[in-house]
CSV table of C-alpha atoms and ligand atoms in Angstrom, one decimal:
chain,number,residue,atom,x,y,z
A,26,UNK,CA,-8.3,4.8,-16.0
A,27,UNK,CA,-11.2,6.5,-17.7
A,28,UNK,CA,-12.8,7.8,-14.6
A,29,UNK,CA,-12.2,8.3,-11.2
A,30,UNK,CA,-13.1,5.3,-9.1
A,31,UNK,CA,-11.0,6.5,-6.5
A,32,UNK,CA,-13.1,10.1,-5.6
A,33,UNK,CA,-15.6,8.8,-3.1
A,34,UNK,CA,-13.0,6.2,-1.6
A,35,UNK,CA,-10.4,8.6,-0.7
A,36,UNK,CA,-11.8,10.1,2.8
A,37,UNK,CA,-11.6,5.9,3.5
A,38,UNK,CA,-8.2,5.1,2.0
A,39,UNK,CA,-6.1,5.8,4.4
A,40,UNK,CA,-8.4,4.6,7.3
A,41,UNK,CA,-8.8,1.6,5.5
A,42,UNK,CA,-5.4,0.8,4.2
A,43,UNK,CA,-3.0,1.4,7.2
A,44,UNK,CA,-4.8,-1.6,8.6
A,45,UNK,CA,-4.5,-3.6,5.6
A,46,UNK,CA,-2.1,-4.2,3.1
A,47,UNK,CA,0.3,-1.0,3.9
A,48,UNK,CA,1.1,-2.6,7.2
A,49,UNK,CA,2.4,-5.6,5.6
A,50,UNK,CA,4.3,-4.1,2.9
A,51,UNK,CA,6.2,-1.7,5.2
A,52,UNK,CA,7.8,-4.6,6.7
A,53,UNK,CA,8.7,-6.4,3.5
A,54,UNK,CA,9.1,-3.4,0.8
A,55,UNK,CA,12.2,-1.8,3.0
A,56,UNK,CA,14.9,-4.8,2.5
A,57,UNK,CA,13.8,-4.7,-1.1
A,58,UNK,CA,15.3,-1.3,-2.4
A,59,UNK,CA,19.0,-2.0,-0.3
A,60,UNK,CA,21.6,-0.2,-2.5
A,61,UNK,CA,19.1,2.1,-4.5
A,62,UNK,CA,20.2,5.6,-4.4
A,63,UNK,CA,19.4,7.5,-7.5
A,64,UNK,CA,16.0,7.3,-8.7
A,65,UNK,CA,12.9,5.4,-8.3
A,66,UNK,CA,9.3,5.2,-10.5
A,67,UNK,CA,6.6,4.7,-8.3
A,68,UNK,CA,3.3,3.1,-9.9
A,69,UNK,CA,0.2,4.0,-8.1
A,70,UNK,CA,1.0,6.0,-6.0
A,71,UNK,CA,-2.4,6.5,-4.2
A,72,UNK,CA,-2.7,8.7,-1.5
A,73,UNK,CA,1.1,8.3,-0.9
A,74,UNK,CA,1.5,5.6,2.0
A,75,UNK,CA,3.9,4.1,0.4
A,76,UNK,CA,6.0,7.0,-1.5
A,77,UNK,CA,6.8,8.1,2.1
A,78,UNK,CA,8.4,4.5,2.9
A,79,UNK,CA,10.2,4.9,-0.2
A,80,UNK,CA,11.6,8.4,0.4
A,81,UNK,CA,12.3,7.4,4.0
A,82,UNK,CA,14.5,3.6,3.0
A,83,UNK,CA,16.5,5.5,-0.1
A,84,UNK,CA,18.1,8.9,-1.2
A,85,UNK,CA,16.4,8.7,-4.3
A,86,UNK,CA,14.6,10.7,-6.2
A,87,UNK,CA,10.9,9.7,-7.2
A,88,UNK,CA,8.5,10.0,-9.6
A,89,UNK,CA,4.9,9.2,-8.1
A,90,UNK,CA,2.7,8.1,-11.1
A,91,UNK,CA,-1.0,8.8,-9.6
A,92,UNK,CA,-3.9,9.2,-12.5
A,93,UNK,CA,-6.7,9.5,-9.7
A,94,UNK,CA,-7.0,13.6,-9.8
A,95,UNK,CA,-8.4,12.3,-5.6
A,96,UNK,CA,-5.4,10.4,-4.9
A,97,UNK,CA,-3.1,12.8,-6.3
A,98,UNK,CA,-4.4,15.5,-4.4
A,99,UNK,CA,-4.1,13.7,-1.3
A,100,UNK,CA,-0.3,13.3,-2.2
A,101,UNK,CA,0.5,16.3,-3.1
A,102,UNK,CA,-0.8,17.6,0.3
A,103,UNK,CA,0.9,14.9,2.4
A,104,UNK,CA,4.2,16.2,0.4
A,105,UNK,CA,3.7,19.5,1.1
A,106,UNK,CA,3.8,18.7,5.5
A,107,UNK,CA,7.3,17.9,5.0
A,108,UNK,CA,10.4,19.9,2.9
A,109,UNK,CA,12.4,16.9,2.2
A,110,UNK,CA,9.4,15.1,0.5
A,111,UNK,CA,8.2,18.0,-1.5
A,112,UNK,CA,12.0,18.3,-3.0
A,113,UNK,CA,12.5,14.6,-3.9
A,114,UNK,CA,9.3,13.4,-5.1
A,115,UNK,CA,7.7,14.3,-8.6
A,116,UNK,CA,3.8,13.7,-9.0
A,117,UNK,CA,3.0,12.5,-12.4
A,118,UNK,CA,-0.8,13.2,-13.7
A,119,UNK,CA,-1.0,9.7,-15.8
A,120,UNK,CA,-1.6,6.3,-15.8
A,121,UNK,CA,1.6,3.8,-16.1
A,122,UNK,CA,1.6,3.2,-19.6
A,123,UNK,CA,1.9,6.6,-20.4
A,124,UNK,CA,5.0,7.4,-17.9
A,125,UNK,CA,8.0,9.2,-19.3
A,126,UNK,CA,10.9,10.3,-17.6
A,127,UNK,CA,14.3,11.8,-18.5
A,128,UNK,CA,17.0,9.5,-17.5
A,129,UNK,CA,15.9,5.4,-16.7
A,130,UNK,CA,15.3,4.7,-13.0
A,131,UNK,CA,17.3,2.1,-11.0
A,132,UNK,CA,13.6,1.0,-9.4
A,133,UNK,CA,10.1,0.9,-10.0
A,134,UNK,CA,7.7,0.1,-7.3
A,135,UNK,CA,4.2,-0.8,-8.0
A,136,UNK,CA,2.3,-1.8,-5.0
A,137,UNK,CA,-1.8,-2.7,-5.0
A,138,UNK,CA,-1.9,-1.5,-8.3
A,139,UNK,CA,-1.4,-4.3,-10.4
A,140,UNK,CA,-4.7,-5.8,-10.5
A,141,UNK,CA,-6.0,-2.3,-11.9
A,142,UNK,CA,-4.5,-3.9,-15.6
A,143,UNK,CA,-6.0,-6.0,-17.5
A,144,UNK,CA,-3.9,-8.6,-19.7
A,145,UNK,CA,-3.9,-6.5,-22.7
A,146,UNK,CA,-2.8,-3.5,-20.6
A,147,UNK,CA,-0.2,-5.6,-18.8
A,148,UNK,CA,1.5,-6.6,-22.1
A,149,UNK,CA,2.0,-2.3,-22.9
A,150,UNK,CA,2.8,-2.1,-19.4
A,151,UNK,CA,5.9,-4.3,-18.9
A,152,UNK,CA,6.9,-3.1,-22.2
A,153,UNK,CA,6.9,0.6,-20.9
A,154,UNK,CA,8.2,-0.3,-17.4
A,155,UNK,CA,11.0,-2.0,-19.1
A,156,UNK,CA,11.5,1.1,-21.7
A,157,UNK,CA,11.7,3.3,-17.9
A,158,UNK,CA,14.5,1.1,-16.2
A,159,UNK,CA,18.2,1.2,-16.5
A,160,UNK,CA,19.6,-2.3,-17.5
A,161,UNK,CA,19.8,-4.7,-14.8
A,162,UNK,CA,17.2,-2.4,-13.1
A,163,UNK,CA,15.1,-3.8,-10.5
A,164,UNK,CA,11.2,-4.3,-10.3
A,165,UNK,CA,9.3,-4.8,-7.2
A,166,UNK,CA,5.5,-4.8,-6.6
A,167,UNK,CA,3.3,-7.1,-4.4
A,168,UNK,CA,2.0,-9.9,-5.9
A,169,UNK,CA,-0.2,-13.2,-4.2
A,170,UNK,CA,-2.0,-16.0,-5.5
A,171,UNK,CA,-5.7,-15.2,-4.3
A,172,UNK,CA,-8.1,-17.9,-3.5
A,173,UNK,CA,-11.0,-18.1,-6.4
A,174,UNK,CA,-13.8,-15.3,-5.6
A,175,UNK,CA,-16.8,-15.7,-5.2
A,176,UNK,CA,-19.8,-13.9,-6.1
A,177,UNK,CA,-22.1,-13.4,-2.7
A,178,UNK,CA,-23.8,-10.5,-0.5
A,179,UNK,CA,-22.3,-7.3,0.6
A,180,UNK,CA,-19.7,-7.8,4.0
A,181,UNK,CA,-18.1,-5.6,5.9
A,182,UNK,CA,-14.9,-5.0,5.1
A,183,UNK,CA,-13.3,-1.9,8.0
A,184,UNK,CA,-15.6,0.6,10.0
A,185,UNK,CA,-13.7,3.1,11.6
A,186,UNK,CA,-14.9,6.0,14.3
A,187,UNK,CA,-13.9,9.4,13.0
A,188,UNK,CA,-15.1,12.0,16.0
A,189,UNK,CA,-18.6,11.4,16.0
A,190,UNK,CA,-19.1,10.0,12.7
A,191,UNK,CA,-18.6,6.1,12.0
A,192,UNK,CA,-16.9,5.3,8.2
A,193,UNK,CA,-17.8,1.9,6.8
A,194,UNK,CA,-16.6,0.2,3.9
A,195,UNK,CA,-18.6,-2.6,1.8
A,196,UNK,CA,-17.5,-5.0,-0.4
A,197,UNK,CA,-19.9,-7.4,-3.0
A,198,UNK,CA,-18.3,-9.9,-5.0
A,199,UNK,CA,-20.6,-9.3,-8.4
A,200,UNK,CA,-19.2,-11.1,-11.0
A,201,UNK,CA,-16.4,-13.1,-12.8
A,202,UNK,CA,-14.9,-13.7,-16.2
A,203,UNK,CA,-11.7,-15.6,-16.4
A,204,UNK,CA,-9.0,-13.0,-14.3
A,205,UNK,CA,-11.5,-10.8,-14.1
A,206,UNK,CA,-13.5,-9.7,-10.9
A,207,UNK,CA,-16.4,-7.3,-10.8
A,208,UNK,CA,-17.3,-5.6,-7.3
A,209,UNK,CA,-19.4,-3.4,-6.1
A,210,UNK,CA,-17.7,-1.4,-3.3
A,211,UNK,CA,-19.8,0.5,-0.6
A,212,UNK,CA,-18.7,4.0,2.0
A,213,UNK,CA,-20.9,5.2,4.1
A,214,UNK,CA,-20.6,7.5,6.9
A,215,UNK,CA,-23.2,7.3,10.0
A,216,UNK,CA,-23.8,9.5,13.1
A,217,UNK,CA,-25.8,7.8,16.2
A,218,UNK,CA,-26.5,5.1,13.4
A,219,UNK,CA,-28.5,7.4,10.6
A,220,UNK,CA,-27.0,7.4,7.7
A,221,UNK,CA,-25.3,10.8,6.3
A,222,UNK,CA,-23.6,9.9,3.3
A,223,UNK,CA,-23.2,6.8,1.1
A,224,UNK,CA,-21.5,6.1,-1.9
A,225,UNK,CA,-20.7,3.1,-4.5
A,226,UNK,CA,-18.7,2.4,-7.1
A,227,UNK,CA,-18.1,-0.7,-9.3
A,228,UNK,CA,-14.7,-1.8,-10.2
A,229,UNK,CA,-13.0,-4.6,-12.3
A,230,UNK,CA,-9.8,-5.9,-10.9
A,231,UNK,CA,-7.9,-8.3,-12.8
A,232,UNK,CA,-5.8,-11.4,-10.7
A,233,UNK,CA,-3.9,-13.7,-13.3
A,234,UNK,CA,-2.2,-16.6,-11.6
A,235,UNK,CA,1.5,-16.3,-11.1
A,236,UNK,CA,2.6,-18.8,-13.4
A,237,UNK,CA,0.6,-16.4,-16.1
A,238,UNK,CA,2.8,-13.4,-15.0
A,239,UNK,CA,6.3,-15.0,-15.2
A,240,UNK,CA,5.5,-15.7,-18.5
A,241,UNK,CA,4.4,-12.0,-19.5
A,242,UNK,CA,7.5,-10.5,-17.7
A,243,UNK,CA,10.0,-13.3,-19.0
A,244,UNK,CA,8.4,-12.1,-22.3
A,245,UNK,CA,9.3,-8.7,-21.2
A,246,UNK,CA,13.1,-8.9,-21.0
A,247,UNK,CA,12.4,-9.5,-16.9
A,248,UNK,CA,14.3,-12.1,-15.1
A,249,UNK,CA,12.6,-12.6,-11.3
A,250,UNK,CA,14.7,-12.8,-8.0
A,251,UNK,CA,14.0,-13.8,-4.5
A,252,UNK,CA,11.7,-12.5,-3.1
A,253,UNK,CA,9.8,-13.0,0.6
A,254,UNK,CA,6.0,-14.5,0.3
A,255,UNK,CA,3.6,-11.7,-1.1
A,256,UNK,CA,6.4,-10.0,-3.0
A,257,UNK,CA,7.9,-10.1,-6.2
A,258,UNK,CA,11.2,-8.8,-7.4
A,259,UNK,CA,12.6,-9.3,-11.0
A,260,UNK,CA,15.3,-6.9,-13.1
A,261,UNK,CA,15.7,-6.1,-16.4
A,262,UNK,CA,18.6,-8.0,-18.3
A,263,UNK,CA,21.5,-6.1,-18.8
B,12,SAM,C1,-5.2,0.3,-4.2
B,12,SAM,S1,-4.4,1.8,-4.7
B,12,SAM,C2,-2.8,1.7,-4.1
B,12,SAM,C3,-2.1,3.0,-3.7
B,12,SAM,C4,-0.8,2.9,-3.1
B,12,SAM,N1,0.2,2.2,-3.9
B,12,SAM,C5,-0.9,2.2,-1.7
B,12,SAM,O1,-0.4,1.0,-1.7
B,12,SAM,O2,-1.4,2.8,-0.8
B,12,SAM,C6,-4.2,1.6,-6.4
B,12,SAM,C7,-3.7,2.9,-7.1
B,12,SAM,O3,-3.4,2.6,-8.5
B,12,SAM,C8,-3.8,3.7,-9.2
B,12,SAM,N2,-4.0,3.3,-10.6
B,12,SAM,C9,-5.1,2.8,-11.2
B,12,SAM,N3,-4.9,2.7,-12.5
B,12,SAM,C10,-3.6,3.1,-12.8
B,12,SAM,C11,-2.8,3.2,-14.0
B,12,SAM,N4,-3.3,2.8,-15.2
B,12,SAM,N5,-1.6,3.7,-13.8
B,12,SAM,C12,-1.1,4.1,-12.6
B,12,SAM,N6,-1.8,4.0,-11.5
B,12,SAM,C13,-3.0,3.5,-11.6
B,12,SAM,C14,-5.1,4.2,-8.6
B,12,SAM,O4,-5.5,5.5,-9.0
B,12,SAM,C15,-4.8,4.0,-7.1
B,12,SAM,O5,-4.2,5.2,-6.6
């Protein structure tokens, strides 16, 4: 990640998210890491939704990889309202394929965070991930095949009424090259409908098919398990 994409979304993400994908993956993340105990890599780890699911399904330990200085601040300060959280959870300051802890963890989780790679980053990532886990180690992110975008006008995608202030979030399909998806994301804050802030920022997400990924993580010493409809699950070969 060269630069933060994340700063102006942050007073949004958590508005935004709870209702969206966070909702969903509480329900399906939790049978997913039965029987881990010791020590778990989480891959962007955002504004920590999900790093308190983790800590609250397992007695692990956990890294929390966040590169958005935003995010991470966010985090760190959602850690510091609770004692338990603040002694199990380690924030590290860099992207994915740069993590390095001490002893292999038994889990990585990586959810919403996969389409921030593109397939030449995905090829160093899996080979990093793999490099993180213990053998037979399990991998679990969120993964579903999307229908084709399309590039179009700006919609609506969540408004939300904080006190007097109304947060609304944009979305504008731009462009698209093979995997790749260029959007145009909008946040704007209104008060009795004049507008008092607005940001935008243009992002690239990547969305290979799934037949494209067992391939790259077959390649990458993964085999995949079952898994419920959204999720993936695969573990390194002993
Ligand atoms: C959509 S957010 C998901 C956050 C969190 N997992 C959640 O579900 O609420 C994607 C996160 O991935 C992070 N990210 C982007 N590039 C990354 C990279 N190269 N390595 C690790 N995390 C990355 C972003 O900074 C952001 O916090």
């Amino acid at each position: 990640m060269d630069e933060d994409n994340y700063a102006v979304s942050v007073p949004f993400y958590d508005l935004w998210h709870e209702d969206g994908h966070v909702a969903v993956v509480r329900e399906l993340l939790s049978p997913l890491l039965a029987g881990v105990r010791r020590s778990v890599i989480e891959i962007g780890a955002g504004t920590g939704l999900i790093t308190e699911l983790i800590a609250r399904e397992t007695p692990a330990e956990i890294y929390a990889v966040e590169p958005s200085l935003a995010m991470r601040s966010v985090l760190v300060s959602r850690l510091s309202s609770d004692p338990e959280l603040l002694r199990r959870v380690t924030v590290l300051p860099c992207g994915a394929r740069d993590v390095e802890v001490d002893e292999p963890v038994e889990a990585i989780v990586m959810i919403s965070a996969l389409q921030s790679f593109s397939a030449d980053e995905r090829a160093e990532l899996w080979r990093v991930l793999a490099g993180q886990l213990e053998p037979g180690g399990r991998l679990v992110f969120n993964w579903r095949e999307r229908a084709a975008a399309v590039p179009g006008e700006p919609q609506v995608m969540g408004s939300y009424q904080v006190g007097r202030h109304v947060y609304e979030i944009s979305g504008q399909v731009l462009g698209i090259a093979g995997e790749s998806v260029t959007s145009r994301f909008g946040y704007r804050i209104t008060q009795h409908g004049v507008v008092i802030s607005e940001d935008e920022v243009t992002v690239t997400n990547h969305w290979p098919s799934t037949e494209r990924l067992v391939t790259e993580l077959a390649a990458a010493g993964f085999a995949r398990d079952d898994a419920p409809l959204g999720m993936e699950v695969w573990h390194l070969a002993k």
